[in-house]
Structure formats: C-alpha cells, structure tokens
Coordinates of C-alpha atoms in Angstrom, one line a residue:
X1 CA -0.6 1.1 -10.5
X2 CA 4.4 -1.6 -13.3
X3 CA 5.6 -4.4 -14.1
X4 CA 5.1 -6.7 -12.0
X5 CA 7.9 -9.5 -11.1
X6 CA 7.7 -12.7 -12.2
X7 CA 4.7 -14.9 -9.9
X8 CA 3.5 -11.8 -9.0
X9 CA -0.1 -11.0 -8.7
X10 CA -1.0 -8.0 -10.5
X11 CA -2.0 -5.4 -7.5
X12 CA -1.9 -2.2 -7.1
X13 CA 0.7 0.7 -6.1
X14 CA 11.1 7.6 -5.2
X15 CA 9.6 6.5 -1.5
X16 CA 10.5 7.7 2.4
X17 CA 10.2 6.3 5.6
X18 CA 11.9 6.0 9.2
X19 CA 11.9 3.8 12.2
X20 CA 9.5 1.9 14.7
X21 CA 9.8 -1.2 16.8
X22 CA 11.7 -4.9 16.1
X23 CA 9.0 -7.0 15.3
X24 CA 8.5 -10.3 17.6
X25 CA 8.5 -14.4 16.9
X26 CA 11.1 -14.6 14.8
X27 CA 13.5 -16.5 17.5
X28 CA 16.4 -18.4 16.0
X29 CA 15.8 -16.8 11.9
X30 CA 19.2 -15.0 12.5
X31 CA 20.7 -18.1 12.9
X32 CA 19.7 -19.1 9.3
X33 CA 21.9 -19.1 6.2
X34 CA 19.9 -16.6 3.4
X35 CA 20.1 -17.1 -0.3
X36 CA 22.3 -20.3 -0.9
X37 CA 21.5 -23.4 -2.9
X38 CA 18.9 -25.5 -1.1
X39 CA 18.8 -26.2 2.7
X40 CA 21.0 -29.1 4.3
X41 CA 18.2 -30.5 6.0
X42 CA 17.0 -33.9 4.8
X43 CA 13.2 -32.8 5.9
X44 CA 11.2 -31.1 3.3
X45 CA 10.0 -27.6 4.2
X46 CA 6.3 -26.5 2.6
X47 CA 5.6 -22.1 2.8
X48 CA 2.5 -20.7 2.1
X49 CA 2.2 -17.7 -0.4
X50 CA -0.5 -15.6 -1.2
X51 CA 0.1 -15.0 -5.0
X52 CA -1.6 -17.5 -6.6
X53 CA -2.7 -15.8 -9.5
X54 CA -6.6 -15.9 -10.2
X55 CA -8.1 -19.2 -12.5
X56 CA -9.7 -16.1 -14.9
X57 CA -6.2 -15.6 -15.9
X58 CA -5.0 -19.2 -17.0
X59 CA -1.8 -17.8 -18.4
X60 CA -0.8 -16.1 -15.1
X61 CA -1.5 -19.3 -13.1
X62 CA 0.8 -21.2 -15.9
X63 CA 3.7 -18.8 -15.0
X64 CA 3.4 -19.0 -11.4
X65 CA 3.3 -22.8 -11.3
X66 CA 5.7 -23.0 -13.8
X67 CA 8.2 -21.0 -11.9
X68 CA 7.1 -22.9 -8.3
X69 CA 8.3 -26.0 -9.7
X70 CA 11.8 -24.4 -11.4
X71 CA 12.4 -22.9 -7.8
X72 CA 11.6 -26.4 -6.2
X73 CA 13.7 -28.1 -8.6
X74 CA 16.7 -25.5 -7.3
X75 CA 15.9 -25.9 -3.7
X76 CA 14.8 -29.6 -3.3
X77 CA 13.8 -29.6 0.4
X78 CA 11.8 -26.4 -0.4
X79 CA 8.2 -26.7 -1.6
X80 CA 6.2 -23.5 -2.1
X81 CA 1.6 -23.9 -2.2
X82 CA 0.2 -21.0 -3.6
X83 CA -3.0 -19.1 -2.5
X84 CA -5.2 -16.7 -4.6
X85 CA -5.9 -14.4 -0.8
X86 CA -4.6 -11.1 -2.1
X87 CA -3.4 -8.8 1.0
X88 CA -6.4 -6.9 2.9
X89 CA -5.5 -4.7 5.7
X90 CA -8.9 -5.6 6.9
X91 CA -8.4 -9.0 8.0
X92 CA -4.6 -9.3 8.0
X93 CA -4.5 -9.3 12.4
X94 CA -7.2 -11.3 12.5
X95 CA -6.4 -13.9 9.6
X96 CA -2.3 -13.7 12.0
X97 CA -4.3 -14.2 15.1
X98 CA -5.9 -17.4 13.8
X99 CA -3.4 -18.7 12.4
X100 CA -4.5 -18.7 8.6
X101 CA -2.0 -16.7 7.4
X102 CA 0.5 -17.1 4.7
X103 CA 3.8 -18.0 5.4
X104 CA 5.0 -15.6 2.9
X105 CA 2.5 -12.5 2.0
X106 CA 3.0 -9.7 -0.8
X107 CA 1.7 -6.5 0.5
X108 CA 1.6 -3.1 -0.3
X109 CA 4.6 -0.3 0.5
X110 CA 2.3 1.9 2.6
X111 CA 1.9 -1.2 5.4
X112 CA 5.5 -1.9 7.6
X113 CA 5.2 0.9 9.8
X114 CA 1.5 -1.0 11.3
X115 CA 2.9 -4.4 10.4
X116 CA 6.2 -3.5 12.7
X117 CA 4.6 -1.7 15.5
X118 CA 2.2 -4.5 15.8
X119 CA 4.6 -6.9 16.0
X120 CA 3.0 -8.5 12.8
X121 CA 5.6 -9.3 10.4
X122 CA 9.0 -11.2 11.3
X123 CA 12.4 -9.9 11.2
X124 CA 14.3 -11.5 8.6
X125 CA 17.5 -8.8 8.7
X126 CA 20.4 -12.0 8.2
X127 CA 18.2 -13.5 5.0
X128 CA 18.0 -9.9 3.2
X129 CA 21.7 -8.8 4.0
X130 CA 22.9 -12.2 3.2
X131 CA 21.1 -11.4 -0.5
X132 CA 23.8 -9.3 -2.4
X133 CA 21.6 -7.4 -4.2
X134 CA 19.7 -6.0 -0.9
X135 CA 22.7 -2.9 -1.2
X136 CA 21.8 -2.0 -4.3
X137 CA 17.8 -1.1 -3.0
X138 CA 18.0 2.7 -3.4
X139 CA 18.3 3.9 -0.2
X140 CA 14.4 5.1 0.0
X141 CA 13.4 2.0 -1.1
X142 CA 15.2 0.2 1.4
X143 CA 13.7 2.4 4.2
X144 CA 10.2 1.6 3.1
X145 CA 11.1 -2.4 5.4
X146 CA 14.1 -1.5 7.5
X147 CA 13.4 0.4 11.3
X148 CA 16.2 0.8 13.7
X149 CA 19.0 -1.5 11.3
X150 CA 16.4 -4.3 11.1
X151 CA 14.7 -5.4 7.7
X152 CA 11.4 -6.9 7.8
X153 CA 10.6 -7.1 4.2
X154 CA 11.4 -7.2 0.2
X155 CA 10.2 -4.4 -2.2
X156 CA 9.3 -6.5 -5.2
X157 CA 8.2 -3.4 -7.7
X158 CA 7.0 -0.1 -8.0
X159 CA 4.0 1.7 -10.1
X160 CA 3.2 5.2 -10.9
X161 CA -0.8 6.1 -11.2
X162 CA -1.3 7.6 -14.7
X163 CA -4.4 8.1 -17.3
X164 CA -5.5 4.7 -19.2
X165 CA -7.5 6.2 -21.8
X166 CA -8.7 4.3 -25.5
X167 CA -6.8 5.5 -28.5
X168 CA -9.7 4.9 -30.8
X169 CA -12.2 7.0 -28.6
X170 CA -9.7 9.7 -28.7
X171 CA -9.6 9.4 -32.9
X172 CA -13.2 9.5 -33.1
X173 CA -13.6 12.5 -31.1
X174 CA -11.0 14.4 -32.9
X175 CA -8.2 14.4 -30.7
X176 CA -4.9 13.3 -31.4
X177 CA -4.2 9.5 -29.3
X178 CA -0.6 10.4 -29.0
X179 CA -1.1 13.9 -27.1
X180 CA -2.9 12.6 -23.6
X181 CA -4.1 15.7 -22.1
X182 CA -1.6 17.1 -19.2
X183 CA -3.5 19.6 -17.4
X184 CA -6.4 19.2 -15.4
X185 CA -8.2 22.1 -17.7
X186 CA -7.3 19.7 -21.0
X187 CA -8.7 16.5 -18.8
X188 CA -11.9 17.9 -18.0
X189 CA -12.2 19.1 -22.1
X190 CA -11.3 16.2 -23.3
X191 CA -13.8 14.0 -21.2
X192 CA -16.3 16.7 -22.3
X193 CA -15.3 16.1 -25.8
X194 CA -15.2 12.3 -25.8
X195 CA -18.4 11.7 -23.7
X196 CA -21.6 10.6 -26.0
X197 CA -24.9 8.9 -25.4
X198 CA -22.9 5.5 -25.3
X199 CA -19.3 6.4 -23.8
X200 CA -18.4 8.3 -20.7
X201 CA -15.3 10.6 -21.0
X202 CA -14.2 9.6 -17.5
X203 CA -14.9 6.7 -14.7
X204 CA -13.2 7.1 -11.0
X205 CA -13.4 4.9 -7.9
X206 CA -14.8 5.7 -4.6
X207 CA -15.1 2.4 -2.7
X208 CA -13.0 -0.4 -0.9
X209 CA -10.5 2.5 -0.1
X210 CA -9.7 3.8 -3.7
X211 CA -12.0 6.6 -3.6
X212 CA -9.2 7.7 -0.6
X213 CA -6.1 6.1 -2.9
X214 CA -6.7 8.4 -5.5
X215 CA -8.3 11.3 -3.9
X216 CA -4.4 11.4 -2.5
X217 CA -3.1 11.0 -6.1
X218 CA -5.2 14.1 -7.6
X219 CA -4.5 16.0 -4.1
X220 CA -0.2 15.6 -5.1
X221 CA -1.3 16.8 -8.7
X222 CA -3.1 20.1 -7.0
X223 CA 0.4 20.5 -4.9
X224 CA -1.7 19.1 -1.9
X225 CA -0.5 17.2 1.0
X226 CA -2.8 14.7 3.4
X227 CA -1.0 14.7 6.4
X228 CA 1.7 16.9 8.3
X229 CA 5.2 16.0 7.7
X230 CA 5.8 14.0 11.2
X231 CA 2.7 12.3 10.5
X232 CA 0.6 13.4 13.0
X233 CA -1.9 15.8 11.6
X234 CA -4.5 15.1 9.0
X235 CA -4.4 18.8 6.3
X236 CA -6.0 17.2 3.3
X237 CA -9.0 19.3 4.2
X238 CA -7.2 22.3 2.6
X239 CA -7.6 24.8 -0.4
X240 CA -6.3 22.0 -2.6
X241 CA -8.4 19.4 -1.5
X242 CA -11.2 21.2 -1.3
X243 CA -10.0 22.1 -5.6
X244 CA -10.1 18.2 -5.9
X245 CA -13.4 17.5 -5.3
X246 CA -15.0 20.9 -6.9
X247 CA -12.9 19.6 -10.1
X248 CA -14.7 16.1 -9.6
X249 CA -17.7 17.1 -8.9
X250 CA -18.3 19.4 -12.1
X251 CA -16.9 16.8 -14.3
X252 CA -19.6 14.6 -12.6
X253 CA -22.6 17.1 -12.7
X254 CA -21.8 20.3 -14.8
X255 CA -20.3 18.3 -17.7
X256 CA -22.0 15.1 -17.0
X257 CA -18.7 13.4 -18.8
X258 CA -18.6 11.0 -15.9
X259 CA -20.3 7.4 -15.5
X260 CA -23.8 7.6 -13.8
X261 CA -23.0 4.9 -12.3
X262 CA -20.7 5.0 -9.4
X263 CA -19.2 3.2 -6.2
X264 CA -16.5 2.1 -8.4
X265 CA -13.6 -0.4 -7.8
X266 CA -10.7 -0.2 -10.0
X267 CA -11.7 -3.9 -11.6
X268 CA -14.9 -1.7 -12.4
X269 CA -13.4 1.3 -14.2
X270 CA -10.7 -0.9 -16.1
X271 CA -14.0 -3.8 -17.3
X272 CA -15.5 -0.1 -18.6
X273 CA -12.7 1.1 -20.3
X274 CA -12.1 -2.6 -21.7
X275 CA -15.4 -2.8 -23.1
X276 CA -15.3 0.4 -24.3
X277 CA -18.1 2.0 -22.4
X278 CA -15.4 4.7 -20.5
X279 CA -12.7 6.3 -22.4
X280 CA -10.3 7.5 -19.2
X281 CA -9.3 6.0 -16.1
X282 CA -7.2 6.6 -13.7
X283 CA -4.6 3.5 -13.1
X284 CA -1.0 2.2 -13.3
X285 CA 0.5 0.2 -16.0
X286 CA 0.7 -3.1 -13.8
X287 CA -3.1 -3.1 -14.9
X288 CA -1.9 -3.8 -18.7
X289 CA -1.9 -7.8 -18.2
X290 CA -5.2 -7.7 -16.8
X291 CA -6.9 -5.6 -19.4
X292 CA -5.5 -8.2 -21.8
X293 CA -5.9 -11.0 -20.2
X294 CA -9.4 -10.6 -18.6
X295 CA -11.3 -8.9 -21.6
X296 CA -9.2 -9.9 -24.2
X297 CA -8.3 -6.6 -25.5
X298 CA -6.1 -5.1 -27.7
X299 CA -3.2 -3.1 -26.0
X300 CA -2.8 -1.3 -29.4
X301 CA -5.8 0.4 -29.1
X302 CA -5.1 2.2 -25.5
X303 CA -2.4 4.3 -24.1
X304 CA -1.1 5.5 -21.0
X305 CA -0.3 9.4 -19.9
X306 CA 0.9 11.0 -17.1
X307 CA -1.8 12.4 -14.3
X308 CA -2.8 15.8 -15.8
X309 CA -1.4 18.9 -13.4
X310 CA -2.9 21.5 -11.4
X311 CA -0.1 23.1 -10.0
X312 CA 1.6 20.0 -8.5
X313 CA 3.6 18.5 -10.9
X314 CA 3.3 15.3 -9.1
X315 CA 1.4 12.2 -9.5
X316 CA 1.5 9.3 -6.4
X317 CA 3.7 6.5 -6.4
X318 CA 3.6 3.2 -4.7
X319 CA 4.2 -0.6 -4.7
X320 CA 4.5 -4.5 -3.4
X321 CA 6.5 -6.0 -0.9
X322 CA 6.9 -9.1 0.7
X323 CA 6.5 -9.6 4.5
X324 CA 6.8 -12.8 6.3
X325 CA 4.4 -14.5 9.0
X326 CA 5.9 -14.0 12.6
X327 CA 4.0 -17.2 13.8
X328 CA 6.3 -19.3 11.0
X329 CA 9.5 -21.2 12.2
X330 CA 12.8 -19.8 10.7
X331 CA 12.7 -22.8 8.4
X332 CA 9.3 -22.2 6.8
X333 CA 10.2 -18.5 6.5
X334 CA 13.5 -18.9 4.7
X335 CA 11.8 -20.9 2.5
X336 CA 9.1 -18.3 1.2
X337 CA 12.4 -15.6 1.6
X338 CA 13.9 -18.1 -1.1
X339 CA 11.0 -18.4 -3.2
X340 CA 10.5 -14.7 -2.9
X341 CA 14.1 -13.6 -4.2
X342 CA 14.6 -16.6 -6.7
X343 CA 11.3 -15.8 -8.4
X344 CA 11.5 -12.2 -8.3
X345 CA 15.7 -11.3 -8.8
X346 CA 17.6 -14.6 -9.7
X347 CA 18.3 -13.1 -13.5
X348 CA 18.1 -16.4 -15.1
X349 CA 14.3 -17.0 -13.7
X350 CA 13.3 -13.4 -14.2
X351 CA 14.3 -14.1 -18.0
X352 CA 13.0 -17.5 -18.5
X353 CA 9.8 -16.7 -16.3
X354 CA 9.5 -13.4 -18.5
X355 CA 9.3 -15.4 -22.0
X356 CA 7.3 -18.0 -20.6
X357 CA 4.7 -14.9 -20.0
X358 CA 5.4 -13.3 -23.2
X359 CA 4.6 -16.9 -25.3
X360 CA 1.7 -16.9 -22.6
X361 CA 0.1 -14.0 -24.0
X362 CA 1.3 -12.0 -20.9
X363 CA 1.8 -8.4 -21.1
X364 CA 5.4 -7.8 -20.6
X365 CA 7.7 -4.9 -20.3
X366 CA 4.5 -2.0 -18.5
X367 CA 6.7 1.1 -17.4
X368 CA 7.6 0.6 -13.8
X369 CA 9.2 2.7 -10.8
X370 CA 13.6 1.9 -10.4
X371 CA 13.7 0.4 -7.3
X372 CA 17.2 -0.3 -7.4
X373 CA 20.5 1.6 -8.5
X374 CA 23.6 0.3 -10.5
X375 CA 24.2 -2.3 -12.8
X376 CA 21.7 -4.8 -10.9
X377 CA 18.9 -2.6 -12.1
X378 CA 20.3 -1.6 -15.8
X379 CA 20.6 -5.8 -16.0
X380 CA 16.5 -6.0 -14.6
X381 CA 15.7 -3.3 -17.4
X382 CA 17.5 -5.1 -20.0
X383 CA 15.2 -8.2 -19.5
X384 CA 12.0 -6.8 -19.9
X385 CA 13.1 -4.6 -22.8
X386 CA 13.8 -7.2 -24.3
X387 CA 11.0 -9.6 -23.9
X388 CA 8.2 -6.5 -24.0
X389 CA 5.2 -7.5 -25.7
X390 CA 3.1 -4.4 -24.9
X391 CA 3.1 -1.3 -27.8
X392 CA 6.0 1.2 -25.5
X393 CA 5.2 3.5 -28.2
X394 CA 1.6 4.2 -26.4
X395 CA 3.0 5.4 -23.7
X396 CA 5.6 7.5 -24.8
X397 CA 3.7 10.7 -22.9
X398 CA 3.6 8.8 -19.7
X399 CA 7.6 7.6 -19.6
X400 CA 8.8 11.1 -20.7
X401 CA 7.1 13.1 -18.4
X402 CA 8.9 14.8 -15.8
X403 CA 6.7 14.5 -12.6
X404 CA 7.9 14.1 -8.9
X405 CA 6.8 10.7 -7.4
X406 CA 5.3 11.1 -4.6
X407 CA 4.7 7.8 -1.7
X408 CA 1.2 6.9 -0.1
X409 CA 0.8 8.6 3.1
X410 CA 2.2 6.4 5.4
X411 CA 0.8 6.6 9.0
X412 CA -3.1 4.9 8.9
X413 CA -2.9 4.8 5.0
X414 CA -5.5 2.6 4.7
X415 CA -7.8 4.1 7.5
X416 CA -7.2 7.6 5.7
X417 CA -8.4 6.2 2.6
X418 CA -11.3 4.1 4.2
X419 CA -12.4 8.0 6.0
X420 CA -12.4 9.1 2.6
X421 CA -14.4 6.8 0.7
X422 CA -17.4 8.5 1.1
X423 CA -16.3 12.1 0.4
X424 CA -15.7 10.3 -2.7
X425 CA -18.8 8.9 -2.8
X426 CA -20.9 12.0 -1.4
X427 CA -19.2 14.4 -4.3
X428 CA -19.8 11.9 -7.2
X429 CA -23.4 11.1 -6.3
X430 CA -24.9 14.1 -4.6
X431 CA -24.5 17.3 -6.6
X432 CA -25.4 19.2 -3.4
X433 CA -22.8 17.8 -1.4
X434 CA -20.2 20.5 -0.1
X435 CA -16.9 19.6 -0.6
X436 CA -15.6 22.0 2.0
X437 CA -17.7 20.5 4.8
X438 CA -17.0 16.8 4.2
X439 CA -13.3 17.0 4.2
X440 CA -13.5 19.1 7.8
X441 CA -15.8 16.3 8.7
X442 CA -13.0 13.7 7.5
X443 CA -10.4 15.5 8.9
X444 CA -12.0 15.6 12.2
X445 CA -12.6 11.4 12.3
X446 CA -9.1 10.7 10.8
X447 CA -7.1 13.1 13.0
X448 CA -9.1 10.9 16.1
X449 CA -7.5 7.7 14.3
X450 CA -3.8 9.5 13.9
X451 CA -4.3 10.6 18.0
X452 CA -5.1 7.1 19.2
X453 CA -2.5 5.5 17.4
X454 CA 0.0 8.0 18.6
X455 CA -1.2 7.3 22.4
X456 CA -1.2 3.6 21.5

C-alpha cells in the first residue's frame, strides 16, 4: 500500500516499463511555460482534481483545502476545485468520453501503458522537463510515464504491500509483537495461534480487483510470475500459483484461522483489524492515516512486517501518479501540472502541509518506496522524519527487511486482477474448489484479453 504526498488521497499501491504511442489532444501544451510563478494571463484558470479527500476524514479535507488555497495564493490566476472521484479503470473512457473527467486525475502506476495507447492522457513532456527535479526520478520510475521521449505523467509516491497485524493480539497469544512472522510456514502458525472464538488470525480480499492485486503479491513471495516477460502470455497458472491458493485455502478451511466472512475489500479487512475482530492483513503503510483517522485507533497498538516468504524473497510494489485530461486546453492542464508539483514537491509546502497534518491528527512519516535519487530525495526524507507522528519503532521488521520490489504486471493489470477475483473468491468460500483448474480456467480468459489487445 507509503506516505502519501501532501493533498493526496490515501490509495493504494524499484518499477519497469518501455514505450507505446504519443497520446493525442494536447495541441499547443508544448508551447507552455512549466513550473514558474503564476501565469501572465489576466484570466483566471479553474482545473479539476480528483483528490478531494473524503468528509469521514475532516482532517484530510483540512489539509487539502488548506494547501488549495496556499497554491492559489502562489499562482493567483490559478484556481484548483477538488473532487472526492478516486480513479476507476472501470469508468475512466467512458467518464473521458463524456466529458466528466478531471482536469487533473491521480492514478495508479500500473495504468500509462492503456492510458497512452488509448490516446487517453495528454502529453505534458515541456511542463515535466521544465520541473528540475523531473531528472532526479530514478530512471525506473521515470519510465513508468515516459514512451518514446515523451512524458505523460507525475509519479507522486510509492508503497510496498506488507502484514498490518495488532500488537496486543500478538501479546495475548504469546507471541512476541516485535518478531512479525517471515515465512509463510510462521504466517499460517501464527494465524492458527491468534485465531479464537472472537478474533480471526487472518482477513484477505477477493473482490473489486484485490483478490487479483494480491493474489500477484503472494505469487512474487512464492518466486511466481503472472505474465511472460514481453507481456504477452498469461503463466500465473503455474506450480507457484497453484502453492498460493492451496496455502489460502488451508488457512481458510484446514485451520479455519480465516474470517467466515468473505468478498472482502481492503476498507473491509482494515475496519476488521481496526476493531479488532482480525488480527492480520495484508496492506501498505499509506493505510496508517486511515486506520487512525476512520476508527480512531491507536497506531501504538499495531505494526507493520514484511510479506512472509515462500521461496521468493519478494513482496509487490506499486504507486500514484498523476495524468492529465487530453480533452483540457493547455491552460487548464498547466494549472493542475502546477497544483500537482507545488502540493506534492515544492519543499516549503511539503513541510508546512506536513505539520499542518501532523497538528491535524494525521499520520505522518508511513515507510514509503524512493522514488527519486540524490539530494532531492535525502531533502523529501528529511521532512517527514522529522514531522513523523506514527510509532517507526513498529515497523522496524518491515523497513529492515531485505526483499526485492517487485511492479504490478503491467499489460491488462486491472483485467488480470478483475479474471482473478473469483479464483479468489472460489478458493476462500468453496473448500472443494480446485485450485489447479481455476487458474487454467483464468489463464485461458486472460490470455484471450492479452491476444485482443495485442491485435488491437
């Protein structure tokens, strides 16, 4: 799931990727000055964003406005409106297509190769060169929004997926809250040995694509891969897969250390480990502010680990970026490029914004993936050392461990996930369910996805 950068919404997910095609609409943006003081013209230019925060999280929406009306007050001719319309791949074409799109939309890292080939994002390559600190993107990172020399977005931050579990469930089961377990043989003990007639040792998601999300992340930890290397074959119906769900589904119906209740969304699993009902999850430390701002809990009393092993030494990585609406004039997009970088990177905001969250009752200073190299990022890291509300200590296991970060796939990502859902589903609600056979089945229906696309 890291810290998230200031007016940020808190959403999920070392990274790869190579070229497609120059995205379309954006005629005349080149000829636009990038990151200056405010624009010459005497007109005032209104962008849409899309990271309102949500009203259940007053002290988010404080931030946000708080920093809206610091970045207007920079950039006079600029006015940013907020929206709470988080990114869905499901309606993104046809919210473009209407014409109700933001002006300015944070996605996910695993989108620009779609979003380019559809010609659904605009090209913004003279606003992010003219930004100084776009060179200092490690080069990975900068590859996730640039195809063929162009840019067509902003990498905002980074997570890792790890185990959320409750320190005081882990005391009154006997096992030590500062040793998370690390393998997946310790995992399955441990949910064994924390589950009662009250608590279940484990909850996992299977539904609006994050059965398939972290299906991928406990595939990386077996030493499993989901599709070919070029992208074009599906192979996460393999020996490790296959492990995966066996491993799941004897948690589920051998141990019974899992939640009866399934079709789980990640706001599920983290309400029942905040109300102590579920004493592991699987999530990313970006979910810290929400578990204290929604249920009012004590970050003292949970940790973070790393994803316990099986041979992979790997757990999945991902992020946010920013894309920008295609059907926008140059003007309206250079102001949500503004906004973007100013509330994001402009050192002075990023430390005011970040004690105005910390005196909000924000959490502040979650572990997070580098995203940059050099002194830019060493002067990032300084900040929210410094202004860290949340208990670092917790998750001492999690920021010393010495995984390989593995990206999302990234051809179909979400399809892939979506096909996966209910092998998910199947394995965590029918104990006859054969995990060999559903993940041929799914390989079958997403290699038919990956072969249309490819024609396409």
């Amino acid at each position: 799931m890291s810290t998230q950068g200031p007016g940020s919404p808190l959403n999920r997910r070392r990274f790869l990727q190579r070229s497609l095609a120059l995205g379309a609409g954006v005629a005349g943006l080149e000829l636009l000055a990038a990151c200056g003081g405010a624009s010459s013209t005497t007109t005032t230019v209104s962008a849409t964003v899309n990271t309102l925060p949500p009203s259940t999280n007053p002290g988010a929406v404080y931030v946000f406005n708080q920093v809206v009306k610091d970045f207007e007050q920079a950039y006079p001719h600029e006015h940013i409106i907020g929206k709470n319309d988080p990114y869905d791949p499901t309606t993104y074409f046809a919210k473009l297509a209407a014409g109700q799109l933001e002006d300015g939309i944070q996605s996910y890292f695993t989108e620009p190769p779609l979003l380019i080939a559809r010609h659904a994002v605009a090209d913004i390559t003279s606003l992010a060169k003219s930004w100084p600190s776009f060179k200092d993107y490690i080069p990975s990172i900068a590859s996730i929004v640039t195809r063929g020399g162009r840019v067509y977005g902003i990498p905002v931050n980074g997570y890792v997926l790890g185990i959320f579990y409750n320190r005081k469930l882990f005391q009154g089961a006997g096992l030590d809250p500062d040793k998370p377990p690390t393998t997946w043989e310790e995992f399955r003990g441990y949910a064994k040995q924390l589950t009662s007639s009250q608590v279940a040792g484990f909850a996992e998601t299977s539904t609006a694509n994050q059965g398939g999300w972290h299906f991928t992340n406990w595939m990386y930890t077996a030493g499993g891969d989901m599709e070919s290397s070029d992208g074009t074959k599906a192979v996460f119906n393999s020996p490790q897969g296959v492990s995966v769900l066996n491993f799941l589904k004897a948690m589920r119906f051998t141990d019974r250390s899992m939640t009866q209740q399934q079709l789980l969304t990640q706001a599920d699993t983290l309400q029942l480990l905040a109300t102590g009902k579920v004493a592991m999850v699987v999530m990313a430390p970006d979910q810290l502010n929400a578990l204290q701002a929604q249920y009012q809990a004590n970050l003292k009393d949970f940790g973070i680990g790393p994803m316990p092993q099986h041979g992979g030494n790997a757990a999945l990585t991902g992020g946010n970026l920013w894309v920008f609406n295609p059907k926008s004039t140059p003007e309206v997009i250079k102001a949500a490029f503004d906004y973007v970088i100013y509330s994001n990177f402009n050192l002075d905001v990023v430390e005011r914004s970040l004690a105005e969250q910390a005196a909000a009752g924000q959490a502040v200073g979650a572990p997070t993936a580098v995203l940059f190299q050099g002194a830019f990022q060493q002067q990032l890291s300084a900040l929210y050392r410094k202004y860290a509300t949340v208990p670092l200590e917790n998750y001492t296991a999690f920021m010393n461990a010495q995984l390989q970060l593995r990206p999302e796939p990234r051809n179909q990502t979400q399809k892939m996930y979506a096909t996966l859902d209910p092998v998910m589903q199947a394995i965590l609600t029918d104990p006859k369910a054969d995990p060999e056979t559903l993940l041929n089945q799914a390989a079958h229906q997403f290699q038919q996805i990956l072969d249309q696309s490819s024609a396409s």
